[in-house]
Each structure stands twice: as C-alpha cells, then as structure tokens.
Coordinates of C-alpha atoms and ligand atoms in Angstrom, one line a residue:
M1 CA 25.9 -3.2 34.7
K2 CA 23.4 -2.5 32.0
V3 CA 24.2 0.3 29.4
E4 CA 21.4 1.6 27.3
L5 CA 21.7 4.0 24.4
A6 CA 18.7 6.3 24.0
E7 CA 17.0 6.1 20.6
N8 CA 17.8 8.8 18.1
S9 CA 21.2 9.5 19.6
G10 CA 23.9 11.1 17.5
F11 CA 23.9 12.4 14.0
C12 CA 20.4 13.6 12.9
F13 CA 19.2 13.4 9.3
G14 CA 20.3 16.9 8.5
V15 CA 23.8 16.4 9.8
R16 CA 24.2 13.1 8.0
R17 CA 23.0 14.7 4.8
A18 CA 25.6 17.5 5.2
M19 CA 28.4 15.1 6.0
E20 CA 27.5 13.1 2.9
T21 CA 27.6 16.2 0.8
V22 CA 31.1 17.0 2.1
R23 CA 32.2 13.5 1.5
K24 CA 31.1 13.6 -2.1
E25 CA 32.6 17.0 -2.8
S26 CA 35.9 16.1 -1.2
T27 CA 36.4 13.2 -3.6
K28 CA 36.4 15.7 -6.5
K29 CA 40.0 16.9 -5.9
K30 CA 38.9 20.5 -5.6
K31 CA 39.3 22.8 -2.6
V32 CA 36.3 22.5 -0.4
Y33 CA 35.5 24.9 2.4
T34 CA 32.7 25.2 4.9
I35 CA 31.4 28.5 6.2
G36 CA 32.0 28.1 9.9
P37 CA 32.6 24.6 11.4
L38 CA 30.3 22.2 9.5
I39 CA 28.9 20.9 12.8
H40 CA 29.4 21.8 16.4
N41 CA 31.8 19.0 17.3
K42 CA 35.5 19.7 17.6
L43 CA 36.5 16.0 17.1
A44 CA 34.5 15.7 13.8
V45 CA 35.8 19.1 12.5
R46 CA 39.4 18.0 13.3
R47 CA 38.9 14.9 11.2
L48 CA 37.5 17.1 8.3
E49 CA 40.5 19.4 8.5
L50 CA 42.8 16.4 8.2
R51 CA 41.0 15.6 5.0
G52 CA 41.7 19.2 3.8
I53 CA 38.2 20.6 4.4
K54 CA 38.7 23.9 6.1
A55 CA 36.2 26.1 8.0
L56 CA 36.3 29.8 6.9
N57 CA 34.1 32.7 7.6
S58 CA 32.2 34.0 4.6
A59 CA 34.5 37.0 4.0
Q60 CA 37.5 34.6 3.7
A61 CA 35.9 32.4 1.0
K62 CA 37.1 33.7 -2.3
K63 CA 37.4 30.6 -4.5
G64 CA 36.7 26.9 -4.6
T65 CA 33.6 25.2 -3.4
V66 CA 31.8 26.4 -0.3
I67 CA 29.4 24.2 1.6
I68 CA 26.7 25.9 3.5
R69 CA 26.3 24.0 6.7
T70 CA 23.0 22.6 8.2
H71 CA 22.3 25.8 10.1
G72 CA 22.1 27.8 6.9
L73 CA 23.5 31.2 6.1
P74 CA 22.0 34.7 6.0
G75 CA 20.8 35.5 2.4
K76 CA 23.2 38.6 2.2
Q77 CA 26.2 36.5 2.8
V78 CA 25.1 33.9 0.2
E79 CA 24.7 36.7 -2.3
E80 CA 28.2 38.1 -1.6
L81 CA 29.7 34.6 -2.1
R82 CA 27.9 34.3 -5.4
K83 CA 29.1 37.6 -6.6
R84 CA 32.7 36.5 -5.8
G85 CA 32.2 33.5 -8.1
V86 CA 32.4 30.9 -5.4
R87 CA 30.7 27.6 -6.1
I88 CA 28.0 27.1 -3.5
I89 CA 26.6 23.9 -2.3
D90 CA 23.7 24.4 0.0
A91 CA 23.5 21.7 2.7
T92 CA 21.1 23.7 4.9
C93 CA 18.8 21.2 6.6
P94 CA 15.3 21.2 5.1
F95 CA 13.8 21.7 8.6
V96 CA 15.9 24.9 9.0
K97 CA 14.8 26.0 5.5
K98 CA 11.2 25.5 6.6
V99 CA 11.6 27.8 9.5
Q100 CA 13.2 30.5 7.3
M101 CA 10.4 30.2 4.8
I102 CA 7.6 30.4 7.4
A103 CA 9.2 33.4 9.1
K104 CA 9.7 35.2 5.8
Q105 CA 6.2 34.5 4.6
F106 CA 4.6 35.9 7.7
H107 CA 7.0 38.8 7.8
N108 CA 6.0 39.8 4.3
K109 CA 2.4 39.7 5.4
G110 CA 3.1 42.2 8.2
Y111 CA 3.4 40.0 11.2
H112 CA 5.9 40.6 14.0
I113 CA 8.1 37.5 14.2
V114 CA 9.2 35.9 17.5
V115 CA 12.0 33.3 17.3
V116 CA 12.5 31.2 20.4
G117 CA 16.2 30.5 20.3
D118 CA 19.7 31.6 20.8
K119 CA 20.4 35.1 19.4
N120 CA 23.9 34.3 18.3
H121 CA 23.3 30.9 16.9
P122 CA 24.0 30.8 13.2
E123 CA 20.6 29.2 12.5
V124 CA 18.8 32.0 14.2
L125 CA 21.0 34.6 12.4
G126 CA 19.9 32.9 9.1
I127 CA 16.2 33.1 10.1
V128 CA 16.1 36.8 11.2
D129 CA 18.2 37.7 8.2
S130 CA 17.1 41.2 6.8
M131 CA 13.9 41.2 8.9
E132 CA 12.9 44.5 10.5
S133 CA 10.0 43.3 12.7
V134 CA 11.6 40.4 14.6
T135 CA 12.5 39.5 18.2
V136 CA 14.6 36.6 19.4
V137 CA 13.8 35.3 22.9
S138 CA 15.7 32.6 24.7
G139 CA 12.9 31.8 27.2
L140 CA 10.0 32.8 29.3
K141 CA 11.8 35.7 31.0
E142 CA 12.5 37.5 27.7
A143 CA 9.1 36.7 26.4
K144 CA 7.5 38.4 29.4
A145 CA 9.4 41.6 28.5
L146 CA 7.8 41.8 25.1
G147 CA 5.2 44.6 24.4
L148 CA 1.8 44.3 22.8
Y149 CA 1.4 43.5 19.1
E150 CA -1.5 43.3 16.7
R151 CA -0.3 40.2 14.9
L152 CA 2.5 37.9 16.1
V153 CA 3.9 34.7 14.7
V154 CA 6.1 32.5 16.8
V155 CA 8.6 30.0 15.5
A156 CA 11.4 28.0 17.2
Q157 CA 15.0 27.3 16.5
T158 CA 14.9 23.7 15.3
T159 CA 16.9 22.4 18.3
Q160 CA 14.9 24.3 20.9
S161 CA 13.5 22.5 23.9
T162 CA 9.7 21.8 23.6
G163 CA 9.1 22.8 27.2
V164 CA 10.7 26.3 26.7
F165 CA 8.8 26.8 23.4
R166 CA 5.5 25.9 25.1
S167 CA 6.1 28.3 28.0
V168 CA 6.9 31.1 25.6
V169 CA 3.8 30.4 23.5
S170 CA 1.5 30.6 26.5
E171 CA 3.1 33.9 27.6
L172 CA 2.8 35.3 24.1
R173 CA -1.0 34.8 24.1
R174 CA -1.0 37.8 26.4
H175 CA 1.0 39.9 24.0
A176 CA -0.9 39.8 20.8
K177 CA -4.5 40.0 19.4
E178 CA -3.7 37.4 16.9
L179 CA -1.0 34.8 17.6
V180 CA 0.1 32.2 15.0
V181 CA 2.1 29.4 16.4
H182 CA 4.5 27.3 14.3
N183 CA 6.3 24.7 16.3
T184 CA 9.3 24.3 14.1
I185 CA 11.4 22.2 16.5
C186 CA 12.5 19.5 14.1
S187 CA 11.2 15.9 14.7
A188 CA 14.7 14.6 15.2
T189 CA 15.2 17.0 18.1
M190 CA 11.9 16.2 19.7
E191 CA 12.4 12.5 19.3
R192 CA 16.0 12.7 20.7
Q193 CA 14.8 14.8 23.7
K194 CA 11.9 12.5 24.4
S195 CA 14.1 9.4 24.2
A196 CA 16.7 10.9 26.4
T197 CA 14.3 12.0 29.1
D198 CA 12.4 8.7 29.0
L199 CA 15.7 6.9 29.4
A200 CA 16.8 9.2 32.2
G201 CA 13.7 8.1 34.1
R202 CA 14.9 4.4 34.0
V203 CA 18.6 4.7 34.9
E204 CA 20.9 5.7 37.7
L205 CA 23.3 7.8 35.7
M206 CA 22.8 9.5 32.4
I207 CA 25.8 10.3 30.1
V208 CA 25.3 13.0 27.5
V209 CA 27.9 12.8 24.8
G210 CA 28.7 15.8 22.6
D211 CA 30.6 19.0 22.3
M212 CA 30.3 21.6 25.0
Q213 CA 29.6 24.2 22.3
S214 CA 26.7 22.3 20.8
G215 CA 23.4 23.9 21.7
N216 CA 21.3 20.7 21.3
T217 CA 23.8 18.7 23.4
K218 CA 23.7 21.2 26.2
R219 CA 19.9 21.1 26.0
L220 CA 19.9 17.3 26.4
Y221 CA 22.0 17.8 29.5
E222 CA 19.7 20.4 30.9
L223 CA 16.6 18.2 30.3
C224 CA 18.0 15.1 31.9
R225 CA 19.6 16.8 34.9
P226 CA 16.4 17.4 36.9
I227 CA 15.5 13.7 36.4
V228 CA 18.7 11.8 37.3
K229 CA 22.4 12.4 37.9
T230 CA 23.7 13.5 34.5
V231 CA 27.1 14.2 33.2
L232 CA 28.2 15.7 29.9
I233 CA 31.4 14.4 28.2
E234 CA 33.0 15.0 24.8
Q235 CA 34.7 11.7 24.5
A236 CA 35.2 8.2 26.0
S237 CA 38.5 9.1 27.8
E238 CA 36.5 11.4 30.1
I239 CA 34.5 8.5 31.6
R240 CA 35.3 8.2 35.4
R241 CA 35.8 4.9 37.1
E242 CA 33.4 5.8 39.9
W243 CA 30.5 6.1 37.4
L244 CA 30.8 2.4 36.7
V245 CA 29.3 1.5 40.1
H246 CA 25.9 2.3 38.7
Q247 CA 23.8 -0.7 37.6
R248 CA 21.9 1.0 34.9
I249 CA 23.6 3.7 32.8
G250 CA 21.9 5.6 30.0
V251 CA 23.7 7.3 27.1
T252 CA 22.5 9.9 24.7
A253 CA 24.3 12.1 22.2
G254 CA 23.7 15.4 20.5
A255 CA 22.8 15.7 16.8
S256 CA 26.4 16.6 15.9
T257 CA 28.1 13.8 17.8
P258 CA 29.7 11.3 15.4
E259 CA 28.8 7.7 15.7
W260 CA 32.4 6.7 16.3
V261 CA 32.5 8.9 19.4
V262 CA 29.3 7.4 20.7
N263 CA 30.5 3.9 20.0
A264 CA 33.8 4.5 21.8
V265 CA 31.8 5.6 24.9
L266 CA 29.6 2.5 24.7
N267 CA 32.5 0.2 24.2
R268 CA 34.3 1.6 27.2
L269 CA 31.2 1.3 29.3
S270 CA 30.2 -2.2 28.3
K271 CA 31.2 -5.1 26.2
K272 CA 27.9 -6.7 26.7
R273 CA 26.4 -6.1 23.2
A274 CA 29.7 -7.3 21.6
M275 CA 29.4 -10.4 23.7
F276 CA 25.8 -11.0 22.6
E277 CA 26.8 -10.6 19.0
K278 CA 29.6 -13.0 19.5
K279 CA 27.2 -15.5 20.9
L280 CA 24.9 -15.1 17.9
S281 CA 27.8 -15.5 15.6
D282 CA 29.0 -18.8 17.3
M283 CA 25.5 -20.2 17.1
R284 CA 25.3 -19.2 13.5
D285 CA 28.5 -21.0 12.7
K286 CA 27.3 -24.2 14.3
I287 CA 24.0 -24.0 12.4
D288 CA 25.9 -23.4 9.1
R289 CA 28.1 -26.5 9.7
E290 CA 25.0 -28.6 10.1
I291 CA 23.4 -27.2 7.0
K292 CA 26.5 -28.0 5.0
R293 CA 26.5 -31.5 6.3
I294 CA 22.9 -32.1 5.2
F295 CA 23.4 -30.7 1.7
I296 CA 26.7 -32.7 1.2
R297 CA 24.7 -35.8 2.0
E298 CA 21.9 -34.9 -0.4
V299 CA 24.3 -34.0 -3.2
E300 CA 26.4 -37.1 -2.8
G301 CA 23.2 -39.2 -2.8
K302 CA 22.1 -37.9 -6.3
K303 CA 23.2 -39.7 -9.5
D304 CA 21.4 -37.2 -11.8
A305 CA 23.8 -34.3 -12.6
F306 CA 20.9 -31.8 -13.0
L307 CA 19.6 -32.7 -9.5
K308 CA 23.1 -32.5 -8.1
G309 CA 23.4 -29.0 -9.5
A310 CA 20.0 -28.0 -8.2
Y311 CA 21.0 -29.0 -4.6
K312 CA 24.3 -27.2 -4.9
D313 CA 22.4 -24.1 -6.0
A314 CA 20.0 -24.5 -3.1
F315 CA 23.0 -24.9 -0.7
E316 CA 24.7 -21.8 -2.1
Y317 CA 21.5 -19.9 -1.6
V318 CA 20.9 -21.0 1.9
V319 CA 24.4 -20.3 3.2
G320 CA 24.9 -17.3 1.0
G321 CA 23.5 -14.9 3.6
G322 CA 21.0 -14.5 6.4
K323 CA 21.4 -14.3 10.1
R324 CA 19.9 -17.7 11.1
L325 CA 17.7 -15.8 13.6
R326 CA 14.9 -18.4 13.4
P327 CA 16.9 -21.5 14.4
I328 CA 18.8 -19.4 17.0
L329 CA 15.5 -18.4 18.5
L330 CA 14.2 -22.0 18.5
I331 CA 17.3 -23.2 20.3
S332 CA 17.2 -20.3 22.7
A333 CA 13.5 -20.8 23.6
Y334 CA 14.3 -24.6 24.1
R335 CA 17.1 -23.7 26.6
A336 CA 15.1 -20.9 28.2
V337 CA 12.5 -23.3 29.4
G338 CA 15.0 -25.9 30.7
G339 CA 15.9 -28.0 27.6
R340 CA 19.4 -29.5 27.8
Q341 CA 20.0 -31.5 24.6
D342 CA 21.7 -30.3 21.4
I343 CA 18.8 -29.5 19.1
T344 CA 20.7 -27.8 16.3
I345 CA 19.4 -30.3 13.7
P346 CA 15.6 -29.9 14.5
A347 CA 16.2 -26.2 14.7
L348 CA 17.3 -26.2 11.0
S349 CA 13.7 -27.0 10.1
V350 CA 12.7 -23.3 10.4
E351 CA 15.8 -22.1 8.5
M352 CA 14.9 -24.4 5.6
L353 CA 11.3 -23.2 5.7
H354 CA 12.4 -19.6 5.8
N355 CA 14.6 -20.1 2.8
S356 CA 11.9 -21.9 0.9
T357 CA 9.6 -18.9 1.4
L358 CA 12.3 -16.6 0.2
I359 CA 12.9 -18.6 -3.0
H360 CA 9.1 -18.6 -3.7
D361 CA 9.0 -14.9 -2.9
D362 CA 11.7 -14.2 -5.4
V363 CA 9.7 -16.0 -8.1
M364 CA 6.5 -14.1 -7.2
D365 CA 8.3 -10.8 -7.2
E366 CA 10.5 -11.7 -10.3
D367 CA 13.5 -10.7 -8.3
T368 CA 16.9 -11.4 -9.8
L369 CA 19.0 -10.6 -6.7
R370 CA 18.8 -11.6 -3.1
R371 CA 21.5 -11.0 -0.5
G372 CA 23.7 -9.6 -3.3
R373 CA 23.6 -12.8 -5.3
M374 CA 21.5 -14.2 -8.1
T375 CA 18.2 -15.7 -6.9
I376 CA 17.5 -19.4 -7.6
F377 CA 14.9 -18.3 -10.1
K378 CA 17.6 -16.4 -12.0
T379 CA 20.3 -19.0 -11.5
V380 CA 18.2 -21.7 -13.0
Q381 CA 17.2 -19.5 -15.9
Q382 CA 20.8 -18.7 -16.7
K383 CA 21.5 -22.4 -16.9
Y384 CA 18.6 -23.0 -19.2
L385 CA 19.5 -20.1 -21.5
N386 CA 23.1 -21.4 -21.7
L387 CA 21.8 -24.8 -22.8
N388 CA 19.1 -23.5 -25.2
K389 CA 18.9 -20.9 -27.9
E390 CA 16.2 -18.8 -26.4
T391 CA 17.0 -15.2 -25.7
A392 CA 17.0 -13.7 -22.2
Y393 CA 13.7 -13.2 -20.4
N394 CA 12.4 -9.7 -20.0
G395 CA 8.7 -9.8 -19.8
P396 CA 6.0 -10.9 -17.4
L397 CA 6.3 -14.3 -15.7
F398 CA 5.8 -17.5 -17.7
S399 CA 5.6 -15.8 -21.1
K400 CA 8.8 -17.6 -22.2
K401 CA 9.9 -21.2 -21.9
S402 CA 13.0 -20.2 -19.8
A403 CA 10.8 -18.2 -17.4
R404 CA 8.3 -21.1 -17.0
F405 CA 11.1 -23.5 -16.6
S406 CA 13.0 -21.5 -14.0
A407 CA 9.9 -20.5 -12.0
A408 CA 8.8 -24.1 -11.8
Q409 CA 12.2 -25.3 -10.8
A410 CA 12.6 -22.6 -8.2
M411 CA 9.2 -23.5 -6.7
C412 CA 10.3 -27.2 -6.6
I413 CA 13.6 -26.3 -4.9
G414 CA 11.6 -24.3 -2.4
N415 CA 9.3 -27.3 -1.7
I416 CA 12.3 -29.6 -1.3
L417 CA 13.7 -27.2 1.4
V418 CA 10.4 -27.5 3.3
S419 CA 10.7 -31.4 3.1
L420 CA 14.3 -31.2 4.3
G421 CA 13.1 -28.9 7.1
A422 CA 10.4 -31.4 8.1
S423 CA 13.0 -34.2 8.1
C424 CA 15.2 -32.2 10.4
L425 CA 12.3 -31.7 12.8
G426 CA 11.7 -35.4 12.6
M427 CA 15.0 -35.8 14.5
A428 CA 13.5 -34.2 17.6
D429 CA 12.3 -36.0 20.7
R430 CA 9.5 -38.3 19.6
K431 CA 7.2 -37.4 22.5
R432 CA 7.0 -33.7 21.4
Q433 CA 7.6 -34.0 17.7
G434 CA 3.9 -34.3 16.7
E435 CA 3.0 -30.9 18.2
A436 CA 6.2 -29.3 16.9
M437 CA 5.4 -30.6 13.4
R438 CA 1.8 -29.2 13.6
I439 CA 3.2 -25.7 14.5
F440 CA 5.7 -26.0 11.6
F441 CA 3.1 -26.8 9.0
E442 CA 0.6 -24.4 10.4
S443 CA 3.1 -21.6 10.0
Y444 CA 3.9 -22.7 6.4
K445 CA 0.2 -22.4 5.6
T446 CA 0.0 -18.9 7.2
I447 CA 3.1 -17.7 5.3
N448 CA 1.5 -18.8 2.1
E449 CA -1.7 -17.0 2.9
G450 CA 0.3 -13.9 3.8
Q451 CA 2.1 -14.2 0.5
M452 CA -1.2 -14.3 -1.3
R453 CA -2.4 -11.2 0.5
D454 CA 0.9 -9.4 -0.3
L455 CA 0.5 -10.1 -4.0
L456 CA -3.0 -8.7 -3.9
S457 CA -1.8 -5.6 -2.0
E458 CA 0.2 -4.6 -5.1
S459 CA -3.0 -3.9 -7.0
R460 CA -5.0 -2.2 -4.2
K461 CA -4.6 0.5 -1.7
S462 CA -3.2 -0.8 1.6
T463 CA -4.0 0.5 5.0
E464 CA -1.9 0.3 8.1
G465 CA -4.0 -2.6 9.3
D466 CA -3.6 -4.5 6.0
Y467 CA 0.1 -4.0 6.1
L468 CA 0.6 -5.1 9.7
K469 CA -1.6 -8.2 9.2
T470 CA 0.3 -9.2 6.1
A471 CA 3.6 -8.6 7.8
L472 CA 2.5 -10.8 10.7
M473 CA 1.5 -13.6 8.3
K474 CA 4.6 -13.4 6.1
T475 CA 7.2 -12.7 8.8
G476 CA 5.8 -12.8 12.3
H477 CA 4.3 -16.3 12.3
L478 CA 7.6 -18.0 11.4
F479 CA 9.3 -16.1 14.3
R480 CA 6.5 -17.2 16.5
A481 CA 6.6 -20.8 15.2
S482 CA 10.4 -20.9 15.8
I483 CA 10.1 -19.9 19.4
E484 CA 7.0 -22.0 20.0
I485 CA 8.6 -25.1 18.6
G486 CA 11.6 -24.6 20.8
A487 CA 9.3 -24.1 23.8
V488 CA 7.3 -27.2 23.0
L489 CA 10.5 -29.4 22.5
G490 CA 11.8 -28.0 25.9
N491 CA 8.5 -29.0 27.5
A492 CA 7.4 -25.4 28.4
S493 CA 4.2 -24.8 30.4
M494 CA 1.2 -23.5 28.5
K495 CA 1.6 -20.0 30.0
Q496 CA 5.3 -19.9 28.9
R497 CA 4.3 -20.9 25.4
M498 CA 1.6 -18.3 25.3
M499 CA 3.8 -15.5 26.6
L500 CA 6.7 -16.5 24.3
S501 CA 4.3 -16.6 21.4
R502 CA 3.1 -13.1 22.1
F503 CA 6.7 -11.9 22.6
A504 CA 7.6 -13.3 19.2
L505 CA 4.8 -11.6 17.4
S506 CA 5.4 -8.2 18.9
A507 CA 9.2 -8.5 18.4
A508 CA 8.6 -9.6 14.8
I509 CA 6.5 -6.5 14.0
A510 CA 9.2 -4.3 15.5
F511 CA 11.8 -6.2 13.5
Q512 CA 9.8 -5.8 10.2
L513 CA 9.2 -2.1 10.8
Q514 CA 12.9 -1.6 11.7
D515 CA 13.7 -3.3 8.5
D516 CA 11.6 -0.9 6.6
L517 CA 13.4 2.0 8.3
L518 CA 16.8 0.6 7.4
D519 CA 15.9 0.9 3.7
I520 CA 16.2 4.7 4.0
D521 CA 18.9 4.7 6.7
E522 CA 22.4 6.0 5.8
K523 CA 23.9 3.8 8.4
S524 CA 22.3 0.5 7.3
K525 CA 24.8 -2.0 6.3
G526 CA 24.7 -4.5 3.4
R527 CA 21.9 -2.9 1.4
V528 CA 21.4 -0.3 -1.3
K529 CA 19.7 2.8 0.2
G530 CA 16.2 3.1 -1.1
S531 CA 16.1 -0.3 -2.8
D532 CA 12.7 -1.2 -1.4
L533 CA 11.4 2.2 -2.6
L534 CA 12.7 1.6 -6.1
R535 CA 11.2 -1.8 -6.2
G536 CA 7.8 -0.3 -5.4
K537 CA 7.5 -2.0 -2.0
K538 CA 4.7 -0.3 -0.2
T539 CA 6.1 -0.5 3.3
L540 CA 4.2 1.0 6.2
L541 CA 6.8 3.8 6.0
V542 CA 5.8 4.6 2.5
I543 CA 2.1 4.2 3.2
K544 CA 2.3 6.6 6.1
A545 CA 4.5 9.1 4.2
L546 CA 1.9 9.2 1.4
E547 CA -0.8 9.7 4.0
L548 CA 0.9 12.4 6.1
G549 CA 3.0 14.2 3.6
M550 CA 2.3 17.5 1.9
E551 CA 1.6 17.4 -1.9
K552 CA 5.2 18.3 -2.7
E553 CA 6.5 15.4 -0.6
K554 CA 4.0 13.0 -2.0
K555 CA 5.0 13.9 -5.5
A556 CA 8.7 13.3 -4.7
I557 CA 7.9 9.9 -3.2
R558 CA 5.7 8.8 -6.1
R559 CA 8.5 9.8 -8.6
A560 CA 10.8 7.2 -7.1
L561 CA 8.3 4.6 -5.9
G562 CA 8.5 1.6 -8.2
N563 CA 10.7 3.5 -10.6
E564 CA 13.9 1.4 -11.0
S565 CA 15.3 4.0 -13.3
A566 CA 14.9 6.9 -10.9
S567 CA 18.0 9.0 -10.6
K568 CA 20.1 9.1 -7.4
R569 CA 18.8 12.7 -6.8
E570 CA 15.2 11.5 -7.2
V571 CA 15.8 8.8 -4.6
E572 CA 17.4 11.3 -2.2
Q573 CA 14.5 13.6 -2.7
A574 CA 12.0 10.8 -2.0
I575 CA 13.9 9.8 1.2
E576 CA 14.0 13.4 2.3
A577 CA 10.3 13.7 1.7
I578 CA 9.6 10.6 3.8
H579 CA 11.6 12.2 6.6
T580 CA 9.9 15.5 6.5
S581 CA 6.4 14.0 6.1
G582 CA 6.7 12.7 9.7
A583 CA 6.4 9.0 8.7
V584 CA 9.8 8.1 10.2
R585 CA 8.7 9.5 13.5
Y586 CA 5.5 7.6 13.4
I587 CA 7.2 4.3 12.5
N588 CA 9.8 4.8 15.2
S589 CA 7.1 5.2 17.8
L590 CA 5.4 2.1 16.5
V591 CA 8.6 0.1 16.7
K592 CA 9.1 1.4 20.3
S593 CA 5.6 0.4 21.4
H594 CA 5.9 -3.1 19.9
F595 CA 9.3 -3.4 21.5
E596 CA 8.0 -2.4 24.9
E597 CA 5.0 -4.8 24.5
S598 CA 7.4 -7.6 23.6
K599 CA 9.4 -7.0 26.8
S600 CA 6.3 -7.1 29.0
Y601 CA 5.4 -10.6 27.5
L602 CA 9.0 -11.6 28.2
N603 CA 8.7 -10.7 31.8
A604 CA 5.6 -12.7 32.1
A605 CA 7.1 -15.8 30.5
K606 CA 9.1 -16.8 33.6
L607 CA 12.2 -18.1 31.8
N608 CA 15.4 -19.1 33.4
K609 CA 18.0 -16.3 33.8
T610 CA 20.1 -17.2 30.8
G611 CA 17.0 -17.5 28.6
F612 CA 15.5 -14.2 29.8
D613 CA 18.8 -12.4 29.2
F614 CA 19.1 -13.8 25.8
F615 CA 15.6 -12.7 24.7
N616 CA 16.0 -9.4 26.4
N617 CA 19.3 -8.8 24.5
F618 CA 17.6 -10.1 21.3
A619 CA 14.9 -7.5 21.6
D620 CA 17.5 -4.7 22.1
Y621 CA 19.5 -6.1 19.2
T622 CA 16.4 -5.9 17.0
L623 CA 15.8 -2.3 18.0
H624 CA 19.4 -1.1 17.4
R625 CA 20.5 -3.3 14.5
K626 CA 21.8 -1.6 11.4
S627 CA 21.6 -4.6 9.0
Ligands
F3S1 FE1 19.3 18.0 12.5 FE2 18.0 19.4 10.8 FE3 17.0 18.8 13.0 S1 20.2 19.6 11.2 S2 18.6 18.6 14.5 S3 17.5 17.4 11.4 S4 16.9 20.7 12.0

C-alpha cells in the first residue's frame, strides 16, 4: 500500500502565524484569550485550553490580552474591546486583511460589493462589517438571484473554492455594467485544493483530515468526492480497517488541522516512510564508521602535532553534521543496477569531495558557523589567535595575518579531503575505476566553476536562469556524479546511466529549491528561520519575491536581506512579504515540476525493484523533508 500526503496539507501560513503569536503570548504569564476558537479544530482548541488559553466572545472579554484570530473581527467589536482597555493582538491573516481592504476601498468609491462566501463565517462578517451596499452569495444559485447594478466588485472569502468563485463571476457579468473582479482566494487555499484534487486523480481512496466545522476542510472533501471515493475524518482513530485494502491512498488536511493530527493519520496508515528513514540512518551510521576509521589512520600516521590537530578538526567537521546523501546515493545506484559488493569506502569519495567544497565555500563566504559549529576557517583562526598576539579578525578577507593564515589552511584542508576522496575511490574495482575517477574530477571542476559564478552573482543582478545554472553546477553535479559513479561501478548500461543522470539533476534542483523554502518555513528543523535571508543569499525565492512583489513587499524584503542586525520583527515582515508576493507558490510549482520530471527519468532507468523503490522514496523524501 502506498500512502501519499498531498502537498500544502495542514496548517497554512496564516494559521501558523496565529499559533506562533499565541505561543509567544502564553509564555508571558498573563491571561490570554481568543475571540472565538482560534482555529476551527476542536483537538487543537482543546490543547490550547489545557494551556489556559480560553476562547471568549467579544462581549465577555473585559481584561487581559485578546488575540484576534486569523479570520479577523468586525471593526466595531475591535473598537469596543479597545474602549474596555483590553490589550489586543491582531493575528488576522494578511490575506484576510487584503480582502477587507479591497472591499472597503471599492465600497467607499460607491461600488456594490459581492462577497462569495459563507454568510455566517467570521471572516465574511469581518469583511462586510459596517457596509451598506453589500451582498454575500454562497454560489451560483444566489448569484443568479441578484439584480442589476451600475458598478459591482466581487471578492471571495479566502478559503472559497476556485470553481464556485469562477461560476459566480461569469454570472455577475450579466448583472453589472462595470464588473471589477478580485480573486482573493488565498494562494495557500488554491495550492491546497489543487494538490488535493491532483492527488485524488491518482489514488483509490482520498482521506481528508480536519474538523467537520472547518469550512476549508469541508470544501476539500467536496472537491475530491466527484473524483474518487473520499472520506472525511477528524482523527486517526476513525480510520476503518476496510479502507486499508486500497493500494494507493491519498491524504490531505485542512488549513486548521495540526501537524500532529496529520502525522498520527499517516503513521497509522503506513510505516513506510519511517522505514525508509531508518534505512537512511543505518546507511549513514555505516558510512560514519568508515569515515572515522580513515581519519584515525591519518591522525595516527602524523608526527607533527599541528597536522594531527588539523586532521582532527577536519574529522570533527565532516562527522559534525550532514545527511551523507551523496555516498548513500552512490551505493544505492550501484545496487540498483545489480552491484553486489560492499562499496562503502569508494562511496566516501563523494562525501569527502562534498565536505571539501563546503570548507572552501565557508572561506569564500567568510562564514563562521556551519551546522551549528565553527567552520574550519574560524577554528584555525581561533587557534592562531590563541598562539599569537594579533586581535580578532573583523574585516575583509586576507587583511590580517590570522585571516590569511586561516583561509589558506582551510583551503589546504579542503584540498586534502579531495585527495582522501580520490584515494577512497581508488579502492573500487580496477576495471571501472578510471571512468569513475574521471566523473569524480569532472564534477570537482564543475563545482569550482559554479562557485566562481556564485561569487560573481553577489555583485550583479541574477535571473532565474543564472540561479538555476549556478545551483546545478554547485549542487546538482555532485548529486549526479554520485549516482553516476555508483552506476558505473555497478556496470550499468549507457541508457541507465543517462536516465539516472537526468534523474539526479532534476531531483537536485528540487532539493535545492526545497532547501531555499525551508529557510522561511516554520516547521524546518535544525536551522534559524530566515538565516539565508539575513546573510544576503539571493535564492530564487528571494529573486522571485523581488520580481513579483508589490513595492511595500519589496521594501520589507530589502530591509532584511543581507542585514544581519535586522530585528526579529523585520525578518518576520520580510518572510510575510515573500509569502504574499506569490514567490512561495511559484517555487513550490517549480519544485513539483522538477520532482515529476525526476520521476519520469526514474521510470525510464529500468532499475531493479529495490533500487527503483529506493530512488522513488528518495524523491518523496526530498519533497517532504523538513531539515
Ligand atoms: Fe490561511 Fe490566511 Fe489563507 S489563514 S487559508 S493563509 S487566508
């Protein structure tokens, strides 16, 4: 049985933002209330209540801190709360605010407003607040009943279905001389609905997870139902045994469904992903044991204390983090084409090469931290400063002795790692070693060329094409080399090599773009949110946001971009601007198309079953990873 989670399932950007606001406020040891349940999910609201966060109606709120939920609140009620001296924190989603603003602007200009949505939904109540000339329609039938207007503007509740909105818009053309259309369905909703319906077309059963009271959850259910058998559940315990007979099951979740509820459903349905991650972790452990062995041998072989120390530093750096994806891919490609030997040591070649490029990259970027530890560049410099009187380095590269010393040492350590990598590859089967070695050094050359392009991009405007080319050279080619070396050592056919190569390049782009997205993702693990942004990294996400965003959004992004002293608020505003610019949606669709492309190459590679399953799972893992 294969279980697939639709992209963009669960908490949307607005809900996550509101939950984060509540979390922060609840640590201040003051009474915190929400006006109405913070989100439409009983399980999540119950958890909040256990933490002392109560839902009140606005008349009950008389003191303490009140958080306005994502749906917003009618202006009159906000005013009353203010008059009562209640501290108000506005967690209204920016997309909802945008609808309120558009409706208000046009209303002030004399337009009649049509809102496509649910009359009693708090978001709609907030939009129509104090308006005289407004009609809420839930669908085509109600739109048909409308009269004739001079000037109409139509907006949508942010979680409305695109199909319903479109049908209302085409009907309204008959009801007004001038019709202004603002499709205010938020991008998160559109993406979620699209992912869910796409997935529904590929599976035998669709499970929608969310609260029965949640409008957007019910809409997902309604959208999937005509496509495939669909069920709506609130939690994992409702899964029925008879559903498990289906070979392919799709899961999607509403914007207010917490991750732990979705995970419980996935866990119950399948242990497959967990098994894959366990497999990766076992392979990683074995690789780490071999790395350790190599470094112990090198350290023991050195008489010079400085060199001993340098190798120890390199060892700490290599084993201090990383997923070992490249050697894992090499070994898996080897096995997927029929290889049977243990090739862990030759596979270390690409891990050493990868680490060498990271060390060099740290020097070029003058980075002091990598994987939460000091970079080699910084480690060596600290040693130098401890031994010499010179003060700490603060300026541009090479302007001080300690900087020149540490940069040069780091470059040497990086080069040593490449040599160690080549020696590891030299342990492979003699017949195939020559071609493997050629691929290894060819990729080293390409990475260096990519690095040079990357350095240049700091001082010039990058286009999408520039970015993708550099990403391929810096990241993609080593993924490709890893898989190709494995294929060569396993004696793959030319067609298999070619298809695996293409698979690697497409998957690597998807991996890189996903990495860029993780920089602004609440749920990403092991990284500081917005750190790429603060370091001034012009990822495609940033390039696109600056291209697509409104002036206000661009300003917010530029305020934080490359500004390491930007405040937390400025970083949050920049991330919000990236979301509202539409760049996240754009990158997500790009990730998806590269992901699908990679799968088509995989199908054409004709690997053995275990190999195919591994790479298939690997592609899924790339798409859904959070670290
Ligand atoms: Fe969520 Fe805001 Fe859209 S709350 S569903 S991102 S309107």
